[in-house]
Amino acid sequence: MLQSLKEIDFAVFSAIEKEKIRQKEQIELIASENFVSSAVLEAVGSVLTNKYAEGYPRRRYYGGCENVDVIEQLAIDRAKQLFGAEHVNVQPHSGSQANSAVYTAVLKPGDKILTLSLENGGHLTHGHPKNTSGMLYKVIHYNVSVATGRIDYDQMKLLAKAEHPKLITIGASAYSRAIDFKLVSEIAHSQGALVLADIAHIAGLVATGLHQSPVPYCEFVTTTTHKTLRGPRGGMIMCKEEFAKAIDSAVFPGTQGGPLMHVIAGKAVCFLEALRPEFKQYQNQIIKNAAILAEQMIANGYHIVTGGTDNHLMLVDLRTVHESLTGKDAEVALENANITVNRNVIPNETRSPLLASGLRLGTPAVTTRGMKEKEMVQIAEFIKVVLSNPNDKSTISDIKHKVVDLCAKFPLPCQ
Ligand SMILES: *Cc1c(COP(=O)(O)O)cnc(C)c1O
């Protein structure tokens, strides 16, 4: 007898149903989130979750892999086409796992890495002391410039010369400007260092040619598949052919066991979708929406770190308008009005990371719903009203109703 989730486990079923409503009725501005297509959702929710497939296509440690081999090979071939990469590994379970595999492939404990710190817009896996990247390797950080908020390539160059790191990482989670991967690779190669470009956030822009690609310049390129790329939650590594073997064995058996074949199927579907012309239009609209949102926030008096955005996100410094409002309180007030954002530290932060003085806003998810410039102007207005009255219940409830009404006009692709 087939039993539904609802019959077997009502607690989990009803939490999922509530989550569907939450996603539907809120404005999602978390820059790292998105909504997958129903095709991706179908692949990820498939029977492939039943299959063990340790190893790689046609070189597996388990029988019965003929179908999953087809799927993983499709994912690899499509990713190669999408990014022009020489070698691709689609098995990393997440962006963090992808980075950890690259480190495992080329570094020994105690080796030196030069990276952008989390506080400057980087990522935990770029040498944070509480991440294995910070525990196993000797970490040196370059920063963003205090004056401009932009990555300080001159400092990177000086540190590369002085410290001789084995690997330089470049990539960010909260940085709104275009990154010069070519320049980073020139700096690294002049000092004999390798480069890991982490495009977790901007992969969709890179895939469609709307951001300079690191693939021709950098030995290793890692990404997530669930941010601007709009695929399932997961990671991927691209590399030059000479590192193919080292990368593959660093993923399996180096740092992972069996691949998640249902997620790899979702990645294959995501790459197919990303190869279509509509995907470039989508990425273009993400950028346009972010530019308008930033422009409106600035018009409302907020300072945007670096003064604006070239990509899908922006870092708002709240202090210019609301001196005493923390990022945490702003996040909570907006959540009460069904606008979902995350607080973020800003360069030269004066508060603790738990409170923070900034908000990170991104447009990939609202753009997936079909929102355009007109809605961005409305959203900026909602944010201003909420943050000016963070404790006023009737104002918050008024905006919440407006948000729900707006969302009703822009259905999700996957419900
Ligand atoms: C999101 C992100 C990651 C990690 O992705 P997870 O899938 O959450 O592990 C790595 N690097 C950067 C720059 C990111 O923004």
Tab-separated table of C-alpha atoms and ligand atoms in Angstrom:
chain	number	residue	atom	x	y	z
A	1	MET	CA	0.000	0.000	0.000
A	2	LEU	CA	1.385	3.380	-1.002
A	3	GLN	CA	1.147	5.828	1.801
A	4	SER	CA	1.567	9.549	1.331
A	5	LEU	CA	3.863	11.741	3.385
A	6	LYS	CA	0.752	13.314	4.854
A	7	GLU	CA	-0.437	9.923	6.140
A	8	ILE	CA	2.943	8.724	7.397
A	9	ASP	CA	4.341	11.882	8.949
A	10	PHE	CA	1.915	14.710	9.367
A	11	ALA	CA	4.393	16.815	11.339
A	12	VAL	CA	6.905	16.972	8.489
A	13	PHE	CA	4.141	17.254	5.864
A	14	SER	CA	2.549	20.252	7.524
A	15	ALA	CA	5.865	22.030	8.082
A	16	ILE	CA	6.551	21.653	4.334
A	17	GLU	CA	3.089	22.995	3.504
A	18	LYS	CA	3.717	25.998	5.750
A	19	GLU	CA	7.094	26.535	4.123
A	20	LYS	CA	5.403	26.611	0.693
A	21	ILE	CA	3.151	29.387	1.948
A	22	ARG	CA	6.070	31.243	3.533
A	23	GLN	CA	8.017	31.153	0.267
A	24	LYS	CA	4.966	32.221	-1.728
A	25	GLU	CA	3.955	35.164	0.449
A	26	GLN	CA	7.297	36.825	1.149
A	27	ILE	CA	9.683	38.964	-0.816
A	28	GLU	CA	12.914	36.979	-0.902
A	29	LEU	CA	15.914	39.281	-0.933
A	30	ILE	CA	18.524	36.889	0.480
A	31	ALA	CA	21.190	37.186	-2.219
A	32	SER	CA	22.176	33.506	-2.051
A	33	GLU	CA	18.658	32.103	-2.453
A	34	ASN	CA	16.523	31.363	-5.476
A	35	PHE	CA	13.540	29.286	-6.654
A	36	VAL	CA	14.216	26.238	-8.837
A	37	SER	CA	12.039	25.212	-11.769
A	38	SER	CA	9.565	22.396	-11.302
A	39	ALA	CA	11.792	20.263	-13.576
A	40	VAL	CA	14.732	20.665	-11.188
A	41	LEU	CA	12.470	19.948	-8.224
A	42	GLU	CA	11.179	16.781	-9.910
A	43	ALA	CA	14.710	15.502	-10.554
A	44	VAL	CA	15.808	16.179	-6.969
A	45	GLY	CA	12.703	14.480	-5.583
A	46	SER	CA	13.225	11.360	-7.719
A	47	VAL	CA	14.102	7.685	-6.998
A	48	LEU	CA	17.748	8.505	-7.732
A	49	THR	CA	18.064	9.128	-3.995
A	50	ASN	CA	18.038	5.313	-3.641
A	51	LYS	CA	21.221	4.752	-5.619
A	52	TYR	CA	24.795	4.320	-4.437
A	53	ALA	CA	27.320	5.321	-7.106
A	54	GLU	CA	30.738	5.777	-5.490
A	55	GLY	CA	33.272	6.501	-8.209
A	56	TYR	CA	32.769	8.252	-11.540
A	57	PRO	CA	30.807	7.440	-14.741
A	58	ARG	CA	31.888	4.004	-16.079
A	59	ARG	CA	34.289	3.641	-13.117
A	60	ARG	CA	31.932	2.844	-10.220
A	61	TYR	CA	32.323	0.719	-7.134
A	62	TYR	CA	28.681	-0.457	-7.350
A	63	GLY	CA	26.561	-2.348	-9.871
A	64	GLY	CA	23.439	-0.997	-11.511
A	65	CYS	CA	24.935	2.366	-12.387
A	66	GLU	CA	24.020	2.457	-16.097
A	67	ASN	CA	21.323	5.110	-15.665
A	68	VAL	CA	23.114	7.305	-13.169
A	69	ASP	CA	26.171	7.184	-15.451
A	70	VAL	CA	24.084	8.759	-18.209
A	71	ILE	CA	22.887	11.468	-15.837
A	72	GLU	CA	26.278	12.369	-14.358
A	73	GLN	CA	27.861	12.453	-17.831
A	74	LEU	CA	25.115	14.804	-19.047
A	75	ALA	CA	25.727	17.074	-16.070
A	76	ILE	CA	29.479	17.110	-16.766
A	77	ASP	CA	29.128	17.715	-20.517
A	78	ARG	CA	26.592	20.489	-20.060
A	79	ALA	CA	28.672	22.215	-17.371
A	80	LYS	CA	31.727	22.082	-19.662
A	81	GLN	CA	29.699	23.658	-22.457
A	82	LEU	CA	28.177	26.287	-20.172
A	83	PHE	CA	31.468	27.492	-18.688
A	84	GLY	CA	34.000	26.378	-21.309
A	85	ALA	CA	35.821	24.341	-18.669
A	86	GLU	CA	38.437	21.669	-19.429
A	87	HIS	CA	37.432	19.383	-16.570
A	88	VAL	CA	34.360	19.328	-14.326
A	89	ASN	CA	33.459	17.448	-11.157
A	90	VAL	CA	29.740	17.694	-10.319
A	91	GLN	CA	29.822	15.626	-7.129
A	92	PRO	CA	30.569	18.167	-4.351
A	93	HIS	CA	27.594	18.208	-1.989
A	94	SER	CA	27.931	21.957	-1.472
A	95	GLY	CA	30.081	24.976	-2.218
A	96	SER	CA	32.002	24.395	0.999
A	97	GLN	CA	32.729	20.783	0.031
A	98	ALA	CA	33.943	21.971	-3.376
A	99	ASN	CA	36.427	24.368	-1.757
A	100	SER	CA	37.580	21.786	0.728
A	101	ALA	CA	38.271	19.329	-2.116
A	102	VAL	CA	40.375	21.899	-3.986
A	103	TYR	CA	42.431	22.552	-0.846
A	104	THR	CA	42.833	18.808	-0.319
A	105	ALA	CA	43.981	18.386	-3.932
A	106	VAL	CA	46.780	20.962	-3.856
A	107	LEU	CA	47.684	21.842	-0.261
A	108	LYS	CA	49.339	20.093	2.632
A	109	PRO	CA	48.529	21.123	6.208
A	110	GLY	CA	50.622	24.179	7.059
A	111	ASP	CA	50.734	25.483	3.465
A	112	LYS	CA	50.021	29.181	3.010
A	113	ILE	CA	46.867	30.600	1.422
A	114	LEU	CA	46.080	34.241	0.649
A	115	THR	CA	42.365	35.023	0.842
A	116	LEU	CA	39.660	37.628	1.418
A	117	SER	CA	38.319	37.367	4.969
A	118	LEU	CA	34.680	36.808	5.862
A	119	GLU	CA	34.539	40.273	7.458
A	120	ASN	CA	35.586	41.782	4.130
A	121	GLY	CA	32.949	39.944	2.120
A	122	GLY	CA	34.702	36.579	1.665
A	123	HIS	CA	33.451	33.193	2.890
A	124	LEU	CA	33.998	30.957	5.920
A	125	THR	CA	35.787	28.445	3.694
A	126	HIS	CA	38.350	31.094	2.754
A	127	GLY	CA	40.410	30.580	5.892
A	128	HIS	CA	38.094	31.450	8.785
A	129	PRO	CA	39.601	30.149	12.049
A	130	LYS	CA	36.471	28.100	12.818
A	131	ASN	CA	36.519	26.406	9.377
A	132	THR	CA	38.975	23.603	8.490
A	133	SER	CA	40.463	25.962	5.870
A	134	GLY	CA	41.586	28.162	8.752
A	135	MET	CA	42.626	25.279	11.002
A	136	LEU	CA	44.731	23.330	8.503
A	137	TYR	CA	46.441	26.067	6.514
A	138	LYS	CA	48.391	29.192	7.293
A	139	VAL	CA	46.051	32.010	6.326
A	140	ILE	CA	46.955	35.507	5.193
A	141	HIS	CA	44.195	37.943	4.278
A	142	TYR	CA	43.998	40.736	1.769
A	143	ASN	CA	41.150	43.193	2.326
A	144	VAL	CA	38.816	45.597	0.657
A	145	SER	CA	40.056	49.182	0.597
A	146	VAL	CA	38.791	51.277	3.510
A	147	ALA	CA	38.217	54.254	1.227
A	148	THR	CA	36.336	52.550	-1.617
A	149	GLY	CA	35.045	49.236	-0.252
A	150	ARG	CA	36.580	47.555	-3.306
A	151	ILE	CA	39.007	44.623	-3.317
A	152	ASP	CA	42.517	45.952	-2.798
A	153	TYR	CA	44.455	44.253	-5.604
A	154	ASP	CA	47.577	46.280	-4.760
A	155	GLN	CA	47.593	44.874	-1.258
A	156	MET	CA	47.027	41.384	-2.688
A	157	LYS	CA	50.065	41.871	-4.904
A	158	LEU	CA	52.276	43.091	-2.058
A	159	LEU	CA	51.220	40.208	0.174
A	160	ALA	CA	51.707	37.664	-2.611
A	161	LYS	CA	55.252	38.960	-3.104
A	162	ALA	CA	56.090	39.060	0.577
A	163	GLU	CA	54.422	35.839	1.719
A	164	HIS	CA	54.690	33.458	-1.266
A	165	PRO	CA	51.351	31.704	-0.723
A	166	LYS	CA	50.800	28.405	-2.490
A	167	LEU	CA	47.212	29.347	-3.362
A	168	ILE	CA	45.281	32.599	-3.695
A	169	THR	CA	41.502	32.462	-3.401
A	170	ILE	CA	39.308	35.082	-5.011
A	171	GLY	CA	35.544	35.235	-4.660
A	172	ALA	CA	32.973	36.629	-2.268
A	173	SER	CA	29.594	36.301	-0.584
A	174	ALA	CA	28.920	39.962	0.043
A	175	TYR	CA	30.676	41.998	-2.616
A	176	SER	CA	28.762	44.045	-5.160
A	177	ARG	CA	31.475	44.829	-7.681
A	178	ALA	CA	32.874	43.004	-10.705
A	179	ILE	CA	35.937	40.920	-9.878
A	180	ASP	CA	39.054	41.012	-12.050
A	181	PHE	CA	39.986	37.325	-12.198
A	182	LYS	CA	42.529	37.975	-14.945
A	183	LEU	CA	44.423	40.430	-12.749
A	184	VAL	CA	44.342	38.029	-9.783
A	185	SER	CA	45.741	35.214	-11.905
A	186	GLU	CA	48.536	37.515	-13.164
A	187	ILE	CA	49.405	38.460	-9.575
A	188	ALA	CA	49.356	34.814	-8.483
A	189	HIS	CA	51.260	33.400	-11.423
A	190	SER	CA	53.986	36.049	-11.168
A	191	GLN	CA	54.688	34.650	-7.684
A	192	GLY	CA	54.231	30.977	-8.566
A	193	ALA	CA	50.884	30.677	-6.754
A	194	LEU	CA	47.807	28.805	-7.944
A	195	VAL	CA	44.367	30.453	-8.050
A	196	LEU	CA	41.024	29.243	-6.785
A	197	ALA	CA	38.183	31.428	-8.083
A	198	ASP	CA	35.032	30.847	-6.046
A	199	ILE	CA	32.067	32.023	-8.134
A	200	ALA	CA	29.372	30.600	-5.805
A	201	HIS	CA	27.368	33.833	-5.975
A	202	ILE	CA	27.958	35.039	-9.522
A	203	ALA	CA	27.953	31.724	-11.436
A	204	GLY	CA	24.795	32.624	-13.381
A	205	LEU	CA	26.303	35.931	-14.477
A	206	VAL	CA	29.539	34.199	-15.478
A	207	ALA	CA	27.726	31.428	-17.376
A	208	THR	CA	25.892	33.982	-19.498
A	209	GLY	CA	28.888	36.225	-20.195
A	210	LEU	CA	27.581	39.078	-18.028
A	211	HIS	CA	30.621	38.875	-15.728
A	212	GLN	CA	34.232	38.166	-16.678
A	213	SER	CA	34.835	34.408	-16.478
A	214	PRO	CA	37.728	33.090	-14.378
A	215	VAL	CA	37.744	29.794	-16.287
A	216	PRO	CA	40.415	30.785	-18.865
A	217	TYR	CA	42.705	32.279	-16.199
A	218	CYS	CA	42.421	30.287	-12.980
A	219	GLU	CA	43.515	26.713	-12.273
A	220	PHE	CA	40.413	26.030	-10.166
A	221	VAL	CA	36.911	27.451	-10.248
A	222	THR	CA	34.349	26.365	-7.668
A	223	THR	CA	30.692	27.227	-7.455
A	224	THR	CA	27.432	26.408	-5.812
A	225	THR	CA	24.574	25.453	-8.121
A	226	HIS	CA	21.740	26.966	-6.058
A	227	LYS	CA	22.429	30.713	-6.046
A	228	THR	CA	22.257	32.753	-9.286
A	229	LEU	CA	22.593	29.481	-11.230
A	230	ARG	CA	19.101	28.529	-9.974
A	231	GLY	CA	19.722	24.807	-9.636
A	232	PRO	CA	19.542	22.362	-6.732
A	233	ARG	CA	21.489	22.919	-3.498
A	234	GLY	CA	24.995	21.672	-4.349
A	235	GLY	CA	28.532	22.399	-5.510
A	236	MET	CA	30.818	21.910	-8.500
A	237	ILE	CA	34.505	22.178	-9.356
A	238	MET	CA	36.009	23.177	-12.693
A	239	CYS	CA	39.731	22.876	-13.333
A	240	LYS	CA	42.470	22.701	-15.902
A	241	GLU	CA	43.000	19.216	-17.339
A	242	GLU	CA	46.354	18.805	-15.575
A	243	PHE	CA	44.583	18.872	-12.192
A	244	ALA	CA	41.669	16.634	-13.225
A	245	LYS	CA	42.921	13.502	-11.470
A	246	ALA	CA	43.926	15.328	-8.298
A	247	ILE	CA	40.520	17.023	-8.071
A	248	ASP	CA	38.521	13.879	-8.751
A	249	SER	CA	40.344	11.906	-6.082
A	250	ALA	CA	40.167	14.814	-3.621
A	251	VAL	CA	36.352	14.744	-3.958
A	252	PHE	CA	36.084	10.965	-3.832
A	253	PRO	CA	37.566	9.278	-1.851
A	254	GLY	CA	39.374	12.335	-0.421
A	255	THR	CA	36.544	14.236	1.209
A	256	GLN	CA	33.238	12.564	0.226
A	257	GLY	CA	31.625	9.152	-0.130
A	258	GLY	CA	28.738	8.363	-2.456
A	259	PRO	CA	27.498	11.160	-4.721
A	260	LEU	CA	23.929	12.486	-4.354
A	261	MET	CA	22.655	11.277	-7.730
A	262	HIS	CA	19.236	12.926	-7.339
A	263	VAL	CA	20.974	16.276	-6.830
A	264	ILE	CA	23.350	15.624	-9.742
A	265	ALA	CA	20.262	15.007	-11.907
A	266	GLY	CA	18.951	18.382	-10.729
A	267	LYS	CA	22.305	19.946	-11.668
A	268	ALA	CA	22.075	18.418	-15.171
A	269	VAL	CA	18.602	19.956	-15.617
A	270	CYS	CA	19.812	23.295	-14.227
A	271	PHE	CA	22.719	23.408	-16.729
A	272	LEU	CA	20.349	22.617	-19.604
A	273	GLU	CA	18.090	25.479	-18.513
A	274	ALA	CA	21.115	27.772	-18.153
A	275	LEU	CA	22.186	27.037	-21.743
A	276	ARG	CA	18.917	28.471	-23.079
A	277	PRO	CA	18.705	32.084	-24.330
A	278	GLU	CA	15.981	32.890	-21.742
A	279	PHE	CA	18.502	32.306	-18.981
A	280	LYS	CA	20.673	35.144	-20.223
A	281	GLN	CA	17.625	37.436	-20.270
A	282	TYR	CA	16.932	36.352	-16.696
A	283	GLN	CA	20.493	37.133	-15.565
A	284	ASN	CA	20.319	40.489	-17.332
A	285	GLN	CA	17.125	41.344	-15.471
A	286	ILE	CA	18.734	40.343	-12.137
A	287	ILE	CA	21.447	42.943	-12.771
A	288	LYS	CA	18.955	45.612	-13.884
A	289	ASN	CA	16.804	44.964	-10.820
A	290	ALA	CA	19.786	45.189	-8.464
A	291	ALA	CA	20.873	48.472	-10.074
A	292	ILE	CA	17.399	50.010	-9.635
A	293	LEU	CA	17.046	48.719	-6.082
A	294	ALA	CA	20.454	50.189	-5.178
A	295	GLU	CA	19.571	53.487	-6.864
A	296	GLN	CA	16.322	53.707	-4.877
A	297	MET	CA	18.006	52.801	-1.601
A	298	ILE	CA	20.558	55.568	-2.238
A	299	ALA	CA	17.747	57.992	-3.105
A	300	ASN	CA	16.206	57.075	0.268
A	301	GLY	CA	19.413	58.122	2.021
A	302	TYR	CA	21.174	54.791	2.538
A	303	HIS	CA	24.838	54.296	1.848
A	304	ILE	CA	25.625	51.269	-0.327
A	305	VAL	CA	29.119	49.900	0.281
A	306	THR	CA	31.266	50.768	-2.807
A	307	GLY	CA	28.546	53.216	-3.852
A	308	GLY	CA	26.518	50.784	-5.946
A	309	THR	CA	26.457	47.383	-7.613
A	310	ASP	CA	27.683	45.650	-10.778
A	311	ASN	CA	26.043	42.336	-9.967
A	312	HIS	CA	23.020	40.795	-8.234
A	313	LEU	CA	23.537	42.151	-4.719
A	314	MET	CA	24.336	45.143	-2.562
A	315	LEU	CA	25.499	45.757	0.964
A	316	VAL	CA	23.440	48.464	2.674
A	317	ASP	CA	25.055	50.453	5.479
A	318	LEU	CA	22.108	51.295	7.747
A	319	ARG	CA	23.926	53.869	9.833
A	320	THR	CA	23.468	56.799	7.482
A	321	VAL	CA	19.686	56.736	8.018
A	322	HIS	CA	19.101	54.810	11.252
A	323	GLU	CA	22.092	55.408	13.463
A	324	SER	CA	20.944	53.180	16.315
A	325	LEU	CA	19.178	50.431	14.332
A	326	THR	CA	21.291	47.241	14.185
A	327	GLY	CA	21.304	44.860	11.239
A	328	LYS	CA	19.680	42.279	13.500
A	329	ASP	CA	16.757	44.538	14.430
A	330	ALA	CA	16.357	45.593	10.792
A	331	GLU	CA	16.282	41.943	9.719
A	332	VAL	CA	13.596	41.121	12.293
A	333	ALA	CA	11.427	44.161	11.452
A	334	LEU	CA	11.566	43.313	7.736
A	335	GLU	CA	10.780	39.668	8.428
A	336	ASN	CA	7.679	40.774	10.347
A	337	ALA	CA	6.624	42.553	7.152
A	338	ASN	CA	7.310	39.394	5.035
A	339	ILE	CA	10.502	40.785	3.531
A	340	THR	CA	13.345	38.310	4.009
A	341	VAL	CA	16.924	39.617	4.125
A	342	ASN	CA	20.055	38.875	6.085
A	343	ARG	CA	22.063	41.180	8.287
A	344	ASN	CA	25.678	41.481	7.287
A	345	VAL	CA	28.816	43.015	8.683
A	346	ILE	CA	30.152	45.913	6.651
A	347	PRO	CA	33.829	46.763	6.087
A	348	ASN	CA	35.224	48.339	9.295
A	349	GLU	CA	32.257	47.047	11.258
A	350	THR	CA	31.815	48.565	14.726
A	351	ARG	CA	29.205	46.069	15.996
A	352	SER	CA	29.501	42.332	16.625
A	353	PRO	CA	28.646	40.005	13.697
A	354	LEU	CA	25.508	38.949	15.586
A	355	LEU	CA	24.188	42.520	15.503
A	356	ALA	CA	26.017	44.016	12.488
A	357	SER	CA	25.381	47.390	10.817
A	358	GLY	CA	24.462	46.247	7.340
A	359	LEU	CA	21.918	44.357	5.291
A	360	ARG	CA	22.725	42.278	2.239
A	361	LEU	CA	20.041	42.545	-0.445
A	362	GLY	CA	19.952	40.460	-3.626
A	363	THR	CA	17.608	40.236	-6.605
A	364	PRO	CA	17.949	36.669	-8.027
A	365	ALA	CA	14.849	35.255	-6.293
A	366	VAL	CA	12.457	38.164	-6.933
A	367	THR	CA	13.621	38.243	-10.566
A	368	THR	CA	12.800	34.532	-10.931
A	369	ARG	CA	9.213	35.411	-9.938
A	370	GLY	CA	9.106	37.924	-12.793
A	371	MET	CA	9.467	41.127	-10.792
A	372	LYS	CA	11.010	44.044	-12.676
A	373	GLU	CA	12.081	47.676	-12.198
A	374	LYS	CA	8.636	48.855	-11.092
A	375	GLU	CA	8.497	46.319	-8.264
A	376	MET	CA	12.057	47.176	-7.163
A	377	VAL	CA	10.973	50.784	-6.594
A	378	GLN	CA	8.046	49.521	-4.504
A	379	ILE	CA	10.276	47.169	-2.503
A	380	ALA	CA	12.754	49.967	-1.703
A	381	GLU	CA	9.838	52.028	-0.425
A	382	PHE	CA	8.564	49.134	1.745
A	383	ILE	CA	12.044	48.742	3.247
A	384	LYS	CA	12.349	52.437	4.033
A	385	VAL	CA	8.927	52.545	5.722
A	386	VAL	CA	9.591	49.409	7.811
A	387	LEU	CA	13.068	50.476	8.914
A	388	SER	CA	11.802	53.931	9.855
A	389	ASN	CA	9.093	52.345	12.050
A	390	PRO	CA	10.621	49.041	13.180
A	391	ASN	CA	8.434	48.730	16.283
A	392	ASP	CA	5.171	50.135	14.953
A	393	LYS	CA	2.821	47.163	14.675
A	394	SER	CA	0.245	48.812	12.455
A	395	THR	CA	2.804	50.120	9.958
A	396	ILE	CA	4.457	46.694	9.788
A	397	SER	CA	1.125	44.958	9.304
A	398	ASP	CA	0.122	47.422	6.592
A	399	ILE	CA	3.339	46.736	4.655
A	400	LYS	CA	2.927	43.002	5.199
A	401	HIS	CA	-0.472	43.099	3.495
A	402	LYS	CA	0.991	45.049	0.601
A	403	VAL	CA	3.803	42.491	0.296
A	404	VAL	CA	1.372	39.552	0.235
A	405	ASP	CA	-0.726	41.304	-2.445
A	406	LEU	CA	2.355	42.005	-4.554
A	407	CYS	CA	3.583	38.410	-4.234
A	408	ALA	CA	0.194	37.066	-5.347
A	409	LYS	CA	0.804	38.674	-8.749
A	410	PHE	CA	4.126	36.822	-9.195
A	411	PRO	CA	3.637	33.061	-8.765
A	412	LEU	CA	6.597	30.827	-7.939
A	413	PRO	CA	7.894	28.502	-10.687
A	414	CYS	CA	7.912	25.420	-8.472
A	415	GLN	CA	4.705	24.980	-6.488
B	1	LIG	C1	27.637	30.255	-0.598
B	1	LIG	C2	29.102	30.263	-0.732
B	1	LIG	C3	29.866	29.092	-0.525
B	1	LIG	C4	29.350	27.845	0.127
B	1	LIG	O1	28.254	27.253	-0.288
B	1	LIG	P1	27.492	26.164	0.610
B	1	LIG	O2	26.767	25.403	-0.441
B	1	LIG	O3	26.638	26.910	1.558
B	1	LIG	O4	28.508	25.324	1.295
B	1	LIG	C5	31.233	29.148	-0.800
B	1	LIG	N1	31.813	30.271	-1.228
B	1	LIG	C6	31.119	31.410	-1.410
B	1	LIG	C7	31.840	32.630	-1.886
B	1	LIG	C8	29.757	31.447	-1.152
B	1	LIG	O5	29.088	32.592	-1.295
